[in-house]
Short mmCIF file of C-alpha atoms in Angstrom, two decimals:
data_model
loop_
_atom_site.label_atom_id
_atom_site.label_comp_id
_atom_site.label_asym_id
_atom_site.label_seq_id
_atom_site.Cartn_x
_atom_site.Cartn_y
_atom_site.Cartn_z
CA MET A 1 88.57 41.93 66.30
CA SER A 2 90.69 44.99 65.71
CA LEU A 3 94.45 44.63 65.62
CA GLU A 4 94.85 46.94 68.60
CA THR A 5 92.28 45.05 70.67
CA LEU A 6 93.95 41.71 69.93
CA LYS A 7 97.41 43.10 70.65
CA SER A 8 96.29 44.58 73.97
CA SER A 9 94.62 41.38 75.07
CA ILE A 10 97.77 39.39 74.29
CA VAL A 11 100.32 41.69 75.96
CA GLU A 12 98.06 42.02 79.00
CA ALA A 13 97.69 38.24 79.18
CA ILE A 14 101.48 37.78 79.06
CA ALA A 15 102.03 40.45 81.71
CA GLY A 16 99.36 38.98 83.97
CA SER A 17 100.26 35.35 83.43
CA THR A 18 100.55 33.59 86.76
CA THR A 19 102.40 30.73 85.07
CA ILE A 20 105.11 33.06 83.78
CA LYS A 21 105.31 34.92 87.10
CA VAL A 22 105.80 31.70 89.02
CA TRP A 23 108.39 30.51 86.50
CA ALA A 24 110.26 33.84 86.65
CA ASN A 25 110.32 33.85 90.44
CA ILE A 26 111.50 30.26 90.66
CA ASN A 27 114.32 30.85 88.18
CA TYR A 28 115.25 34.50 88.75
CA GLY A 29 113.62 35.54 91.99
CA LYS A 30 111.50 38.30 90.45
CA ASP A 31 108.56 38.96 88.15
CA HIS A 32 108.95 39.11 84.40
CA HIS A 33 108.39 42.32 82.47
CA VAL A 34 106.54 42.91 79.23
CA PHE A 35 107.34 45.79 76.90
CA ASP A 36 104.80 46.82 74.29
CA GLY A 37 107.49 48.33 72.08
CA ILE A 38 110.98 49.30 73.19
CA ASP A 39 113.62 51.87 72.38
CA SER A 40 116.13 49.80 70.41
CA ARG A 41 118.84 52.37 71.21
CA ASN A 42 118.28 51.96 74.92
CA THR A 43 117.01 48.45 75.40
CA PRO A 44 115.93 47.19 78.81
CA GLY A 45 118.82 45.49 80.59
CA GLU A 46 119.52 43.04 83.35
CA ASP A 47 117.18 44.70 85.86
CA SER A 48 114.21 44.11 83.56
CA CYS A 49 115.02 40.45 82.85
CA PRO A 50 113.39 38.15 82.28
CA TYR A 51 111.39 40.15 79.79
CA VAL A 52 109.30 39.86 76.67
CA ALA A 53 109.10 42.66 74.13
CA LEU A 54 106.66 43.17 71.31
CA LEU A 55 108.82 44.51 68.51
CA GLY A 56 106.28 44.86 65.73
CA TYR A 57 102.86 43.77 64.60
CA GLY A 58 100.49 44.00 61.68
CA GLU A 59 97.59 42.47 59.86
CA SER A 60 96.49 41.40 56.41
CA VAL A 61 92.83 41.79 55.55
CA SER A 62 91.00 41.38 52.27
CA GLN A 63 87.40 41.32 51.16
CA ARG A 64 88.42 38.47 48.83
CA ARG A 65 89.48 36.16 51.66
CA ALA A 66 87.55 34.22 54.23
CA ASN A 67 90.05 34.96 56.93
CA ARG A 68 92.26 37.72 58.21
CA GLU A 69 95.81 37.36 59.46
CA TYR A 70 97.51 39.16 62.30
CA TRP A 71 101.22 38.86 63.01
CA PHE A 72 103.23 39.80 66.07
CA GLY A 73 107.03 39.88 66.32
CA TRP A 74 108.44 39.11 69.74
CA ALA A 75 111.79 38.97 71.47
CA GLY A 76 112.44 37.71 74.96
CA PHE A 77 115.51 37.80 77.15
CA VAL A 78 116.93 36.23 80.25
CA TYR A 79 120.18 37.41 81.83
CA ASP A 80 122.00 34.33 83.04
CA ASP A 81 125.70 33.46 83.14
CA SER A 82 125.30 30.24 85.12
CA LEU A 83 126.10 26.78 83.87
CA SER A 84 124.44 23.52 84.69
CA THR A 85 125.54 19.92 84.28
CA THR A 86 122.42 18.26 85.54
CA VAL A 87 122.05 15.47 83.00
CA TYR A 88 125.54 14.28 82.10
CA SER A 89 128.75 15.51 83.66
CA ASN A 90 130.21 16.10 80.19
CA LEU A 91 127.22 18.10 78.95
CA ILE A 92 127.71 21.72 79.94
CA ARG A 93 124.63 23.77 79.45
CA ASN A 94 124.16 27.47 79.75
CA ALA A 95 121.16 27.71 82.03
CA GLY A 96 120.01 30.77 80.09
CA VAL A 97 119.72 28.80 76.86
CA VAL A 98 117.37 26.35 78.51
CA ASN A 99 115.45 29.03 80.36
CA VAL A 100 114.89 31.40 77.48
CA GLU A 101 113.20 28.63 75.50
CA ALA A 102 111.06 27.85 78.54
CA LEU A 103 110.06 31.52 78.67
CA ARG A 104 109.23 31.50 74.98
CA LYS A 105 107.07 28.42 75.34
CA HIS A 106 105.17 30.06 78.19
CA VAL A 107 104.55 33.09 75.98
CA GLU A 108 103.37 30.86 73.13
CA ASN A 109 100.99 29.03 75.45
CA THR A 110 99.68 32.31 76.82
CA ILE A 111 98.94 33.59 73.31
CA LYS A 112 97.24 30.31 72.49
CA GLY A 113 95.09 30.77 75.58
CA CYS A 114 93.88 34.13 74.25
CA LEU A 115 92.40 32.54 71.13
CA THR A 116 89.05 30.88 70.63
CA ASN A 117 88.39 29.81 67.06
CA GLU A 118 91.51 31.39 65.56
CA GLU A 119 94.52 29.39 64.40
CA LEU A 120 98.04 30.10 65.63
CA GLU A 121 101.24 29.68 63.63
CA VAL A 122 104.61 30.12 65.32
CA ASP A 123 108.11 30.66 63.90
CA VAL A 124 110.95 30.59 66.37
CA ASP A 125 114.64 31.42 66.58
CA VAL A 126 116.57 30.96 69.80
CA ASP A 127 119.90 32.73 69.83
CA VAL A 128 122.44 31.00 72.05
CA ASN A 129 125.59 33.00 71.46
CA ASP A 130 125.43 36.61 70.47
CA ASP A 131 124.53 38.65 73.53
CA TYR A 132 125.94 36.60 76.40
CA PRO A 133 125.00 36.71 79.25
CA PHE A 134 121.70 37.73 77.68
CA HIS A 135 119.94 34.84 76.03
CA ARG A 136 117.33 35.67 73.47
CA PHE A 137 114.41 34.17 71.68
CA GLU A 138 112.74 35.69 68.70
CA MET A 139 109.33 34.56 67.62
CA ILE A 140 106.76 35.55 65.04
CA THR A 141 103.22 34.54 65.84
CA THR A 142 100.66 34.58 63.08
CA ILE A 143 97.02 34.40 64.02
CA VAL A 144 94.51 33.45 61.37
CA ALA A 145 90.96 34.46 62.20
CA PRO A 146 87.91 33.48 60.17
CA VAL A 147 85.75 36.26 58.78
CA THR A 148 82.09 35.83 59.60
CA ILE A 149 80.07 35.10 56.49
CA GLY A 150 78.31 38.24 55.33
CA SER A 151 80.50 40.63 57.34
CA ASP A 152 82.94 43.10 55.84
CA PRO A 153 86.45 42.53 57.24
CA LEU A 154 87.39 46.10 56.36
CA SER A 155 84.53 47.73 58.21
CA MET B 1 171.35 49.89 93.79
CA THR B 2 167.68 50.51 93.08
CA THR B 3 166.73 49.47 89.57
CA PHE B 4 164.12 51.13 87.42
CA LYS B 5 162.01 48.02 87.83
CA ASP B 6 162.24 48.31 91.61
CA GLN B 7 161.26 51.97 91.39
CA MET B 8 158.24 51.11 89.22
CA ALA B 9 157.06 48.66 91.85
CA THR B 10 157.53 51.26 94.58
CA ASP B 11 155.59 53.83 92.56
CA MET B 12 152.57 51.54 92.51
CA SER B 13 151.71 52.62 96.02
CA VAL B 14 151.76 56.24 94.86
CA PHE B 15 149.47 55.82 91.85
CA LEU B 16 147.26 53.17 93.42
CA ASN B 17 146.63 55.21 96.53
CA ASP B 18 143.05 55.96 97.48
CA ASP B 19 144.10 59.43 98.66
CA GLU B 20 145.28 60.14 95.12
CA PHE B 21 143.92 58.59 91.90
CA ALA B 22 142.59 55.31 93.20
CA GLU B 23 139.65 54.09 95.22
CA THR B 24 138.73 51.03 97.19
CA VAL B 25 136.71 48.44 95.26
CA THR B 26 135.65 44.89 95.97
CA TYR B 27 137.11 42.37 93.53
CA ASN B 28 135.57 38.91 93.77
CA GLY B 29 134.73 39.68 97.39
CA ALA B 30 138.13 41.08 98.42
CA GLU B 31 138.73 44.79 99.05
CA ILE B 32 141.52 46.18 96.91
CA THR B 33 142.73 49.56 95.71
CA ALA B 34 142.15 50.27 92.03
CA MET B 35 141.88 53.07 89.50
CA VAL B 36 138.74 53.20 87.35
CA GLU B 37 138.31 55.10 84.12
CA VAL B 38 135.26 55.09 81.86
CA VAL B 39 136.18 54.46 78.26
CA VAL B 40 132.98 53.64 76.35
CA ILE B 41 129.31 54.27 76.79
CA ASP B 42 127.57 52.51 73.96
CA ARG B 43 124.08 51.28 73.30
CA VAL B 44 124.55 49.90 69.82
CA GLU B 45 125.15 46.24 70.56
CA ASN B 46 125.58 44.07 73.63
CA ASP B 47 127.01 46.90 75.63
CA GLY B 48 126.57 49.03 78.63
CA THR B 49 129.09 51.27 80.28
CA ILE B 50 132.61 50.00 79.72
CA ALA B 51 135.46 51.09 81.95
CA GLU B 52 139.03 50.10 82.62
CA LEU B 53 140.15 49.02 86.04
CA THR B 54 143.82 49.23 86.94
CA VAL B 55 144.81 46.89 89.75
CA LYS B 56 148.04 45.74 91.31
CA ALA B 57 149.16 42.30 90.12
CA THR B 58 149.82 41.49 93.75
CA ASP B 59 146.12 42.09 94.54
CA VAL B 60 144.65 40.20 91.58
CA ALA B 61 146.77 37.30 90.39
CA LYS B 62 144.85 36.66 87.18
CA PRO B 63 141.82 38.68 86.13
CA THR B 64 139.27 36.38 84.56
CA TYR B 65 136.32 37.04 82.27
CA ARG B 66 133.11 37.65 84.31
CA ASP B 67 134.94 38.29 87.59
CA THR B 68 132.80 40.57 89.76
CA ILE B 69 133.81 44.06 90.88
CA VAL B 70 131.69 46.17 93.21
CA ILE B 71 132.24 49.93 93.30
CA ALA B 72 130.48 51.21 96.39
CA SER B 73 130.07 54.91 95.69
CA GLY B 74 130.54 57.71 93.23
CA LEU B 75 129.46 58.07 89.61
CA LEU B 76 130.56 54.54 88.77
CA ALA B 77 128.89 52.86 91.75
CA GLY B 78 127.49 49.46 90.93
CA THR B 79 128.34 45.88 90.14
CA TRP B 80 130.70 45.38 87.21
CA LYS B 81 131.93 42.32 85.37
CA VAL B 82 135.28 41.71 83.70
CA TYR B 83 134.63 42.10 80.00
CA ARG B 84 136.35 41.30 76.75
CA ASP B 85 135.73 42.24 73.17
CA ARG B 86 138.38 41.25 70.68
CA THR B 87 136.92 43.42 67.94
CA ARG B 88 137.57 46.50 70.07
CA GLN B 89 140.85 45.31 71.54
CA MET B 90 139.15 45.37 74.93
CA LEU B 91 141.29 42.69 76.52
CA VAL B 92 143.04 42.27 79.83
CA ARG B 93 146.59 43.53 79.55
CA GLY B 94 149.35 44.21 82.01
CA ASP B 95 152.93 43.84 83.11
CA ASP B 96 154.74 42.69 86.22
CA ASN B 97 153.08 45.35 88.34
CA VAL B 98 149.56 46.03 87.14
CA TRP B 99 146.66 44.61 85.21
CA VAL B 100 144.46 46.87 83.12
CA VAL B 101 141.11 45.14 83.06
CA PRO B 102 138.10 46.06 80.87
CA ILE B 103 134.90 45.95 82.92
CA ILE B 104 131.24 46.47 82.05
CA ASN B 105 128.02 47.25 83.85
CA ASP B 106 124.47 48.15 82.91
CA GLU B 107 124.64 45.61 80.10
CA ARG B 108 121.94 45.79 77.43
CA PRO B 109 121.09 43.34 74.68
CA PHE B 110 120.99 44.29 71.03
CA VAL B 111 117.50 44.37 69.53
CA ARG B 112 116.90 44.84 65.84
CA SER B 113 114.57 47.78 65.46
CA GLU B 114 112.90 46.08 62.48
CA GLY B 115 111.88 43.12 64.64
CA PRO B 116 112.64 39.40 64.36
CA LEU B 117 114.41 38.15 61.25
CA ILE B 118 113.06 34.64 60.99
#
């Protein structure tokens, strides 16, 4: 599968995900957005939240290897300055911290759902402080796809 | 005898007059008269449009981070939040008569153009 084909199928799956739409409407009363690349000097703001942005992607292919690797760098944001104390009265949680990880997990599951016999590797960083009231996740997904015996991965 | 301090208080109604420099805004749901001045428009970090709101201390007892201000019309129309940024000295300041309050709207998150650093 070409890098562009895989990327398109993933971003379209995230945009069309009913699970994420339902989650976004329950938590923020509106649909999520997906950006296939963004202008880092004019990033989408509160009106676009919750949103997921594909920040970069690439692949590694070799005729000496039995698999090819694709990687995709993601960021996701919720805009949320509410607090919750739903578990213990002395545990004060920023709702956005909880919700941005929920969004990330939905994105991860959606990507997983796009794969058949490929393997998925996920590296995650959830940022709880820097951009308040924006809460951010960053995630790199690496997809390892087997190369069919006898085929040329560079063709 | 009228003191300078008394005169300053009296002058508030001249400066904070919506026929002159000021306008009517909604501060945490209450209509007040305030002056608004844009000071920073920045898209480098967690920023949007940053302005300063001057309000009478009698109208707003204690401006608090994330208080909500609604400006109904004009170039600065929109919903604003009380803001602070110590690195820029953007902090609430004031005296007996007025508060000068940094406010922000159209907030945007910072995104590294090179992508995630994990």
